[in-house]
PDB file of C-alpha atoms in Angstrom:
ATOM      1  CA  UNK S   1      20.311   0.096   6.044  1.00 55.00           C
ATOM      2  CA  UNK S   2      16.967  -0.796   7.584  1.00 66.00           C
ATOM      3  CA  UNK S   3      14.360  -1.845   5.225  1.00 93.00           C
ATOM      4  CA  UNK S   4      12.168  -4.525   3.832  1.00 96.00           C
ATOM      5  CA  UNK S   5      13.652  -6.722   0.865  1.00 96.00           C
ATOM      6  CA  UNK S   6      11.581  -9.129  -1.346  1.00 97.00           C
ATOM      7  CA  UNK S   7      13.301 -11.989  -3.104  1.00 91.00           C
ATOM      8  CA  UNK S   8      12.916 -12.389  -6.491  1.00 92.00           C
ATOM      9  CA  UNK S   9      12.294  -9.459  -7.972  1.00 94.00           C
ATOM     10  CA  UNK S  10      10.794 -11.079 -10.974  1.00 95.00           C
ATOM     11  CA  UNK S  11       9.498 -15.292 -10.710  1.00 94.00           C
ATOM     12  CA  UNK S  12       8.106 -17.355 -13.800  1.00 94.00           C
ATOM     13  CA  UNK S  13       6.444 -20.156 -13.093  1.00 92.00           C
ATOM     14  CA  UNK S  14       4.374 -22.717 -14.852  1.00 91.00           C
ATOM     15  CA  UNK S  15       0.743 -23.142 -13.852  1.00 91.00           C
ATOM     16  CA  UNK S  16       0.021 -25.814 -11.079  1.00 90.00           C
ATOM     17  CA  UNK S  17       3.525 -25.101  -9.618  1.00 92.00           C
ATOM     18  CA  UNK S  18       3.330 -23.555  -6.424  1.00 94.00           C
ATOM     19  CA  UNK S  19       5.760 -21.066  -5.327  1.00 95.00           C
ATOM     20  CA  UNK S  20       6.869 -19.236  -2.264  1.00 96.00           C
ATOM     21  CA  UNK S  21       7.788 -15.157  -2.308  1.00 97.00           C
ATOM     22  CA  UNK S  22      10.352 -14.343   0.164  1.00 97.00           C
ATOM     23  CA  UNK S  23       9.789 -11.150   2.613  1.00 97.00           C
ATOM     24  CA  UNK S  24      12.413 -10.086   5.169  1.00 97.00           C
ATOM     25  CA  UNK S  25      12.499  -6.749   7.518  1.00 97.00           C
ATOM     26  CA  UNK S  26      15.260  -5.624   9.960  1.00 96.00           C
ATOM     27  CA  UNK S  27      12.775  -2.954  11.010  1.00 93.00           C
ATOM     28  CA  UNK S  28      12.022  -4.802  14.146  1.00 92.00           C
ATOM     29  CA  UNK S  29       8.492  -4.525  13.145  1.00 91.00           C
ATOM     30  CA  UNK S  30       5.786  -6.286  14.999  1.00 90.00           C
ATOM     31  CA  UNK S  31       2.646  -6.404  11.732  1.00 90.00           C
ATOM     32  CA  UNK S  32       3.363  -7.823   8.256  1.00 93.00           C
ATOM     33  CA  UNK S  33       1.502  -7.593   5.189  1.00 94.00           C
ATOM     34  CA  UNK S  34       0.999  -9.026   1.840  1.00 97.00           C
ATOM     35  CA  UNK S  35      -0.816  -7.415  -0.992  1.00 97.00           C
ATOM     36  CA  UNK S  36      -1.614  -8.372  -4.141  1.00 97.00           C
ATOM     37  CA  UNK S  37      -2.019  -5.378  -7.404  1.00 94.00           C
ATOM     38  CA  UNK S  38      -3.223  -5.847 -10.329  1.00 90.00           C
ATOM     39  CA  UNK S  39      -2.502  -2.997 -13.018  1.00 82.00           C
ATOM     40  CA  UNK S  40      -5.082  -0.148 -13.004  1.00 76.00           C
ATOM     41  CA  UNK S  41      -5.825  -1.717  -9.373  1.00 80.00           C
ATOM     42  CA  UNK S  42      -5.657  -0.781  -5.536  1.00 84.00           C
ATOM     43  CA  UNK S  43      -3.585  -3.045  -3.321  1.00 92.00           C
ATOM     44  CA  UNK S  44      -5.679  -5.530  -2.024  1.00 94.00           C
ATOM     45  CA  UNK S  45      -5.003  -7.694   1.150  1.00 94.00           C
ATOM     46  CA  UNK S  46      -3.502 -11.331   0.978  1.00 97.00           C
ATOM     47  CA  UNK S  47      -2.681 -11.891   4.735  1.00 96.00           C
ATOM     48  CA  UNK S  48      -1.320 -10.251   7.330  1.00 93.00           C
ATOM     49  CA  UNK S  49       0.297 -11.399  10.927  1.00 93.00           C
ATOM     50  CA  UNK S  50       0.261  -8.868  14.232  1.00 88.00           C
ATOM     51  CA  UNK S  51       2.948 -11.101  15.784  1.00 89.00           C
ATOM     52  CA  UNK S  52       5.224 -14.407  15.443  1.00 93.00           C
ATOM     53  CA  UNK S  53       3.408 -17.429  14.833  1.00 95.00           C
ATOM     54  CA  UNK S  54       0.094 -15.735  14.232  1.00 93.00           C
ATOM     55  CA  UNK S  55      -1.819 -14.361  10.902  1.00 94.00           C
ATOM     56  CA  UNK S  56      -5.144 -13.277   9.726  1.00 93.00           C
ATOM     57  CA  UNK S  57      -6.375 -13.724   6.061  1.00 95.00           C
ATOM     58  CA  UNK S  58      -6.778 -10.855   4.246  1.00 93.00           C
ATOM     59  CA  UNK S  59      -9.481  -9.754   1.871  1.00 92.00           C
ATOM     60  CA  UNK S  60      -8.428 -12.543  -1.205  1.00 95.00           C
ATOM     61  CA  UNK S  61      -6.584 -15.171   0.617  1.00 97.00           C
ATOM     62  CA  UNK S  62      -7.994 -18.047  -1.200  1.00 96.00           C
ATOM     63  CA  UNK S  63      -5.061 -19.979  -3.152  1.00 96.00           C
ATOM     64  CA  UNK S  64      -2.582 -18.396  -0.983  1.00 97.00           C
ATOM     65  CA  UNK S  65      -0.682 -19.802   2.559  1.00 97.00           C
ATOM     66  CA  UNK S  66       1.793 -17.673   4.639  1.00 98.00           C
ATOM     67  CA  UNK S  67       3.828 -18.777   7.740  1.00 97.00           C
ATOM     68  CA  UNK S  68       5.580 -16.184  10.773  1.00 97.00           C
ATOM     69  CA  UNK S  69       8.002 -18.511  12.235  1.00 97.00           C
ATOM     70  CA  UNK S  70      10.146 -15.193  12.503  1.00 97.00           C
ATOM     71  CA  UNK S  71       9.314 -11.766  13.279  1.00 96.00           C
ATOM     72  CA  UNK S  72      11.786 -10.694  10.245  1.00 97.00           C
ATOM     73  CA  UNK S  73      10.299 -12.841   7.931  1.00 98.00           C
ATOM     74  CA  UNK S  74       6.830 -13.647   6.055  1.00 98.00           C
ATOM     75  CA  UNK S  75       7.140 -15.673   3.599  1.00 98.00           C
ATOM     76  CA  UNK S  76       3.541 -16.081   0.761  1.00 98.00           C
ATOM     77  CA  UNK S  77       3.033 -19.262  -0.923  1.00 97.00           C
ATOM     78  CA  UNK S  78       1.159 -19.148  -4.192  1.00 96.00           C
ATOM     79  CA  UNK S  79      -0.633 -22.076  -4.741  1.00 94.00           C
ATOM     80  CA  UNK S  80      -1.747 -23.985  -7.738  1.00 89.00           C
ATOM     81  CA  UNK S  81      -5.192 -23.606  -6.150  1.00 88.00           C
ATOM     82  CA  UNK S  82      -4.904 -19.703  -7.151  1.00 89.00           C
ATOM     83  CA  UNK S  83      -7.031 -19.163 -10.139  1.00 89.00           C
ATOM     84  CA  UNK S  84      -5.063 -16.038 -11.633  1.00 91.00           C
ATOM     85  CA  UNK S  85      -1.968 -15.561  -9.793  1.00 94.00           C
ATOM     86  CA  UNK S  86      -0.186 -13.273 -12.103  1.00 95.00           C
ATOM     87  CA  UNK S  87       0.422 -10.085 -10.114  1.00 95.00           C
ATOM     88  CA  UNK S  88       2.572  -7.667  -8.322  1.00 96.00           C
ATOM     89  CA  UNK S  89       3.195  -8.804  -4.751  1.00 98.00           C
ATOM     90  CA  UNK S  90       4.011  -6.577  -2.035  1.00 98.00           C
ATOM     91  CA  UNK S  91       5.161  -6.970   1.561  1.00 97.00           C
ATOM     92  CA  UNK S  92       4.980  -4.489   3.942  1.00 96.00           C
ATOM     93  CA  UNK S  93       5.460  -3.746   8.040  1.00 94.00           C
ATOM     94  CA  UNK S  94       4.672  -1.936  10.306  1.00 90.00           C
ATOM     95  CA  UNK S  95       5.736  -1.290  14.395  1.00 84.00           C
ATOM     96  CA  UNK S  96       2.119  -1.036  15.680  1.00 68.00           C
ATOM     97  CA  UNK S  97      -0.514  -4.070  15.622  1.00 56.00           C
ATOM     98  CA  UNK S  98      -2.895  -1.097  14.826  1.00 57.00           C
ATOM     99  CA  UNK S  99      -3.195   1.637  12.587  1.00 58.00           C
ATOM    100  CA  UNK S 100      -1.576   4.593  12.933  1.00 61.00           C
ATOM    101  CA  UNK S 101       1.406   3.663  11.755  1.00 72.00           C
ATOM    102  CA  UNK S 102       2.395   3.944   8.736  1.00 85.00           C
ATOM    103  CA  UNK S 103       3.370   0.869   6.509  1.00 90.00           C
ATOM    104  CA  UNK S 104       6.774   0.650   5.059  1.00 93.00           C
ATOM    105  CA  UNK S 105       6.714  -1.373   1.354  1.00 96.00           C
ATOM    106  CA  UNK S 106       9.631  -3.696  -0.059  1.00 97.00           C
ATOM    107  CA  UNK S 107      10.245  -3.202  -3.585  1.00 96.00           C
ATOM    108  CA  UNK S 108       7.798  -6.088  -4.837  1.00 97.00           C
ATOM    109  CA  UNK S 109       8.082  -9.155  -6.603  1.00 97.00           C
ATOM    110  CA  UNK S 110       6.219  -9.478  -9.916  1.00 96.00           C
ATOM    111  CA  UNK S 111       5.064 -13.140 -10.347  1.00 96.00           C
ATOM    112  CA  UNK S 112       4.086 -14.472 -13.962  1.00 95.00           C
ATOM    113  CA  UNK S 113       2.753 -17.933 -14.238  1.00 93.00           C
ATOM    114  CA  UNK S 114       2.056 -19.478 -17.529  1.00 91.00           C
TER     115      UNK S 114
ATOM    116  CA  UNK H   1     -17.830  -1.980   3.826  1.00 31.00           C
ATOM    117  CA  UNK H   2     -15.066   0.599   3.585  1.00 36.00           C
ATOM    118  CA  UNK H   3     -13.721   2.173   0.256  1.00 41.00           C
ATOM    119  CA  UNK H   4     -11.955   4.247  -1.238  1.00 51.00           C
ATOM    120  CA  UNK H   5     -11.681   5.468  -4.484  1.00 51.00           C
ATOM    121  CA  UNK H   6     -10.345   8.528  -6.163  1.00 43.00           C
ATOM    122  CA  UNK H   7     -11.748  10.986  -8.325  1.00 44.00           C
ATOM    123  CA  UNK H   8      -9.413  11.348 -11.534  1.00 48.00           C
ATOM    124  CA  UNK H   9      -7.475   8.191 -12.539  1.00 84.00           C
ATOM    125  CA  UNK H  10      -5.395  10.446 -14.572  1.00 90.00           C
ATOM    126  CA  UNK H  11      -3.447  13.745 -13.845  1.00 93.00           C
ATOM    127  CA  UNK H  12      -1.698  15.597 -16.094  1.00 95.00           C
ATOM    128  CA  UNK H  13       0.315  18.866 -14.673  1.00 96.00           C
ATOM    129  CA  UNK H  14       3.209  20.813 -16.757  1.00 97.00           C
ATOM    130  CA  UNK H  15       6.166  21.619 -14.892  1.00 97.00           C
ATOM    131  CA  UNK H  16       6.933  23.880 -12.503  1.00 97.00           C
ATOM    132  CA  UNK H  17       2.991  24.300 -11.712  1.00 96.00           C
ATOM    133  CA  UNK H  18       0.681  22.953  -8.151  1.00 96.00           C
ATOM    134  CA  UNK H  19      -1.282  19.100  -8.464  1.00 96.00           C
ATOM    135  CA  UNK H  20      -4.034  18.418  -6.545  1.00 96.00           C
ATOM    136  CA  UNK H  21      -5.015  14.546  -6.829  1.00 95.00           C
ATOM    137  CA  UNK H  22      -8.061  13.974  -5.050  1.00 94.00           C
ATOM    138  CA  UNK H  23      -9.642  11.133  -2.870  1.00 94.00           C
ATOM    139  CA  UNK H  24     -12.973  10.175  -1.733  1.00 93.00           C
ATOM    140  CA  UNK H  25     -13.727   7.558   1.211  1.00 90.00           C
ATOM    141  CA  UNK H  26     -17.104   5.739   2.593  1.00 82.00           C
ATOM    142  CA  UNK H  27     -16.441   5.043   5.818  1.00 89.00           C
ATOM    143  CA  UNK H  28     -16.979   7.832   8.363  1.00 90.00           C
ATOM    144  CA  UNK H  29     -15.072   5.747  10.923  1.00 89.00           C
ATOM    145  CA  UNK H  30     -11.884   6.338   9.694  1.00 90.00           C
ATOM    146  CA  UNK H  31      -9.410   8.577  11.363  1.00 88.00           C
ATOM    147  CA  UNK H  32      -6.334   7.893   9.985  1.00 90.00           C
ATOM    148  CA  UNK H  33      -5.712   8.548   6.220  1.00 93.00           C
ATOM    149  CA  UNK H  34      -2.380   8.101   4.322  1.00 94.00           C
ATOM    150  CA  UNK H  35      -0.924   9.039   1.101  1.00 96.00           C
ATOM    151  CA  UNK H  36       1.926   7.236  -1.080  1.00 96.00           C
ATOM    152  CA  UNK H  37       3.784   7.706  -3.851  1.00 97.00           C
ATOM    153  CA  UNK H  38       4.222   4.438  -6.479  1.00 95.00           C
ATOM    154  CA  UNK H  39       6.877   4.458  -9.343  1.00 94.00           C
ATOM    155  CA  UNK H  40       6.967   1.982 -11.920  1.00 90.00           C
ATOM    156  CA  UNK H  41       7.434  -1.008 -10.783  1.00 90.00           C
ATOM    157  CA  UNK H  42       8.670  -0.105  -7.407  1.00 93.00           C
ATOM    158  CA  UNK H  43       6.650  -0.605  -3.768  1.00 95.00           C
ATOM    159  CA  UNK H  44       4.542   2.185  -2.752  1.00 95.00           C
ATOM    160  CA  UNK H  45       6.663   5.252  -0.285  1.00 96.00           C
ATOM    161  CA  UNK H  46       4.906   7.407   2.549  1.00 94.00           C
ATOM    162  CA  UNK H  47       4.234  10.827   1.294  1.00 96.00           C
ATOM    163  CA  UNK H  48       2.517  11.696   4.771  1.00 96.00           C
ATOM    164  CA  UNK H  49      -0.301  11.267   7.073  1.00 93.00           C
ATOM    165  CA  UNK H  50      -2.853  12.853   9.044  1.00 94.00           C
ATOM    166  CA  UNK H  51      -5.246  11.842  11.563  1.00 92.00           C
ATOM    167  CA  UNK H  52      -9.099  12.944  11.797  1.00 92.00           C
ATOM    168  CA  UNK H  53      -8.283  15.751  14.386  1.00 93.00           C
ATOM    169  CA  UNK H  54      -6.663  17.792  11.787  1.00 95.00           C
ATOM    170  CA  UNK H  55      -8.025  19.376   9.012  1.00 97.00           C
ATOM    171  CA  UNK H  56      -4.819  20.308   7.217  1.00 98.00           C
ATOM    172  CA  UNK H  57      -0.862  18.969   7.162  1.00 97.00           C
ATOM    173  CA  UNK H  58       2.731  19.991   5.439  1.00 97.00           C
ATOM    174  CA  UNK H  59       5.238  18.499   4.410  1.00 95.00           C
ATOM    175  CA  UNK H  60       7.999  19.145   2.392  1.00 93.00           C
ATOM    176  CA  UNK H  61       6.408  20.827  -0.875  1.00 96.00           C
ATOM    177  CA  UNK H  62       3.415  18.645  -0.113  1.00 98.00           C
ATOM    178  CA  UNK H  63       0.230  19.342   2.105  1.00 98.00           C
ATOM    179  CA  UNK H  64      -2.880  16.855   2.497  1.00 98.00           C
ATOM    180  CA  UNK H  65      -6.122  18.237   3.142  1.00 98.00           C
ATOM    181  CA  UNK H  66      -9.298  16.211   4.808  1.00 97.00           C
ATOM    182  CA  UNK H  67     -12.521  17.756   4.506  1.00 96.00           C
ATOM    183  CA  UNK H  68     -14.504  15.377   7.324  1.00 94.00           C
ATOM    184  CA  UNK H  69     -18.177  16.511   6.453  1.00 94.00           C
ATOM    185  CA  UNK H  70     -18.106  15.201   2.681  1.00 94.00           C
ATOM    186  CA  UNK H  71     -15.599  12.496   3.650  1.00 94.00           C
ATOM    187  CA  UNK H  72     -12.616  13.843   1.364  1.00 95.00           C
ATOM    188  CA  UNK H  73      -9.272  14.350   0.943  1.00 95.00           C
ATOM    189  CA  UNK H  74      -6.494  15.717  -1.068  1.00 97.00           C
ATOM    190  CA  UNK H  75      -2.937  15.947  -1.615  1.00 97.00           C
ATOM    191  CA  UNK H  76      -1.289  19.383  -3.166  1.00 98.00           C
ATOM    192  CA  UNK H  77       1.885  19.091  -4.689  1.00 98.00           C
ATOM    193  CA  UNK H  78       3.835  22.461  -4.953  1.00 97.00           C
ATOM    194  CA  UNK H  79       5.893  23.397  -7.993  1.00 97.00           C
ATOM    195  CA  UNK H  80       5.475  19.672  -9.594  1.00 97.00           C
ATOM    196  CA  UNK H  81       8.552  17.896 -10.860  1.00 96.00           C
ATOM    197  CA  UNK H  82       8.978  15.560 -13.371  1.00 96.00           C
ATOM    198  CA  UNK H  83      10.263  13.245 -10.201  1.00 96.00           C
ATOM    199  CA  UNK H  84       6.419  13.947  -8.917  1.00 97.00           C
ATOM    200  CA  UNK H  85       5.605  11.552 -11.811  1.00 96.00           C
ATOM    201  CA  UNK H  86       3.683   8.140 -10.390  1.00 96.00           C
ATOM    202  CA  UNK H  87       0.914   7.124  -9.301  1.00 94.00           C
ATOM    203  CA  UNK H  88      -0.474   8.250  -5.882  1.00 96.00           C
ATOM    204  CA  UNK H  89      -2.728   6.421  -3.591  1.00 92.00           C
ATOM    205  CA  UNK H  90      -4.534   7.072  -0.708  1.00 94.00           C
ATOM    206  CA  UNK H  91      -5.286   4.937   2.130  1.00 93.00           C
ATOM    207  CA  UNK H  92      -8.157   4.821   5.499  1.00 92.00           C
ATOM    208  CA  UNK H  93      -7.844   3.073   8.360  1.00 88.00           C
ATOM    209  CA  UNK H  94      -9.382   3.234  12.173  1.00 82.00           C
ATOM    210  CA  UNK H  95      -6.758   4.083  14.493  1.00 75.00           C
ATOM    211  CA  UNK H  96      -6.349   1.129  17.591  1.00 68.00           C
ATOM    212  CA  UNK H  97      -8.008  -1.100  14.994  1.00 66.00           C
ATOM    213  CA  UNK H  98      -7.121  -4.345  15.685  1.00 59.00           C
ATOM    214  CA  UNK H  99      -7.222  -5.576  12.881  1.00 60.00           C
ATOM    215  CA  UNK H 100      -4.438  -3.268  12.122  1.00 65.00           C
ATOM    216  CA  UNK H 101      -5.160  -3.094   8.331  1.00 80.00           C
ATOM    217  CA  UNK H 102      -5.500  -0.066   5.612  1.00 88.00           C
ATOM    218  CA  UNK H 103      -7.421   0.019   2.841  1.00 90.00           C
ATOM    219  CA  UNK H 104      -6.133   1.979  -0.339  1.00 90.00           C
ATOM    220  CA  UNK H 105      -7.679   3.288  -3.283  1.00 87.00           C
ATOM    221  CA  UNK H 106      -6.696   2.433  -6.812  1.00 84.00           C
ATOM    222  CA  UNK H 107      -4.301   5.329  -7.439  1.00 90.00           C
ATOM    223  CA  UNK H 108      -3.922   8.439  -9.888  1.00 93.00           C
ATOM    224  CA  UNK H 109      -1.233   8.390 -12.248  1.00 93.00           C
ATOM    225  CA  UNK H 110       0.122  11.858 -12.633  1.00 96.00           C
ATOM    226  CA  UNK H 111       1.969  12.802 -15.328  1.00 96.00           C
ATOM    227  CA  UNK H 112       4.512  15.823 -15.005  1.00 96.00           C
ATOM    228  CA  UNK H 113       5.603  17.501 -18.364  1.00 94.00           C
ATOM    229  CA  UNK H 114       8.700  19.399 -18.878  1.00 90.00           C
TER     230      UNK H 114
END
């Protein structure tokens, strides 16, 4: 099946611990997204990468690093520098660098840090 | 900067009849607007699309209006379901952007009841 899978589905971690969320595709997908939602919220942009060993911050990228050392995979790291990390995180591809294609979500991760 | 927001944060249909969730955006540049469907905890799923050279598009029991002239759009959901029940976003982007990015509203949960 082609898709895009997020590992864990569920992370605790204590605060000042950073932590990395794990985003794969086998949709031979060029872009890459990360959002962040927060309940009663919109999905707001982390980061995003067009292609392999490039990325762009997103709207709210402060306390947050990503790598594309793979075109299947885009890893987020959560720092300890993020004030409120607590959140639903979402990864998400597409096959164009530009819009007009849709983006295809991964199930999410859902990140608590106490 | 571009926006989008939604009329009703809250939809509640009974079984059986039509849902119309609504959607209002800012930025008159957009050409390219998208709607998903979120369950509970899940990652977002295309409903469908349409592009700024249309004024109307079907799907399967589903149909997304854009009115260009008061920047807004709509999605109609025939003969709801109680599997119709989640929250539904909408999204604007600028097709060939390169910054190859969407930006989504903050949802309407709709509520189906047997």
């Amino acid at each position: 099946d082609g898709g895009i899978t997020q590992s864990p589905k569920y992370l605790f971690r204590k605060e000042g611990q950073n932590v990395t969320l794990s985003c794969e595709q086998n949709l031979n997908h060029d872009a890459m997204y990360w959002y962040r939602q927060d309940p009663g919220q919109g999905l707001r942009l982390i980061y995003y990468s067009q292609i392999v060993n490039d990325f762009q911050k997103g709207d709210i990228a402060e306390g947050y690093s990503v790598s594309r050392e793979k075109k299947e995979s885009f890893p987020l790291t959560v720092t300890s520098a993020q004030k409120n990390p607590t959140a639903f995180y979402l990864c998400a591809s597409s096959s164009g660098d530009y819009v007009g294609y849709e983006q295809y979500f991964g199930p999410g991760t859902r990140l608590t840090v106490t | 900067g571009e926006s989008v927001g939604l009329h009703l944060p809250t939809l509640s249909v009974q079984e059986g009849d039509n849902s119309i969730i609504n959607c209002a955006y800012s930025n008159s540049a957009s050409d390219y607007f998208i709607w998903y469907k979120q369950e509970s905890g899940k990652g977002p799923q295309f409903i469908i699309d349409i592009r700024s050279n249309m004024d109307k598009r079907q799907g399967q029991r589903v149909t997304v209006l854009l009115n260009k002239t008061v920047k807004h759009l709509s999605l109609q959901i025939a003969a709801t379901q109680p599997g119709d029940s989640a929250v539904y976003f909408c999204a604007e982007g600028i097709r060939g952007s390169t910054l190859g990015r969407l930006y989504f509203g903050r949802g309407t949960q709709l509520t189906v009841w047997p």
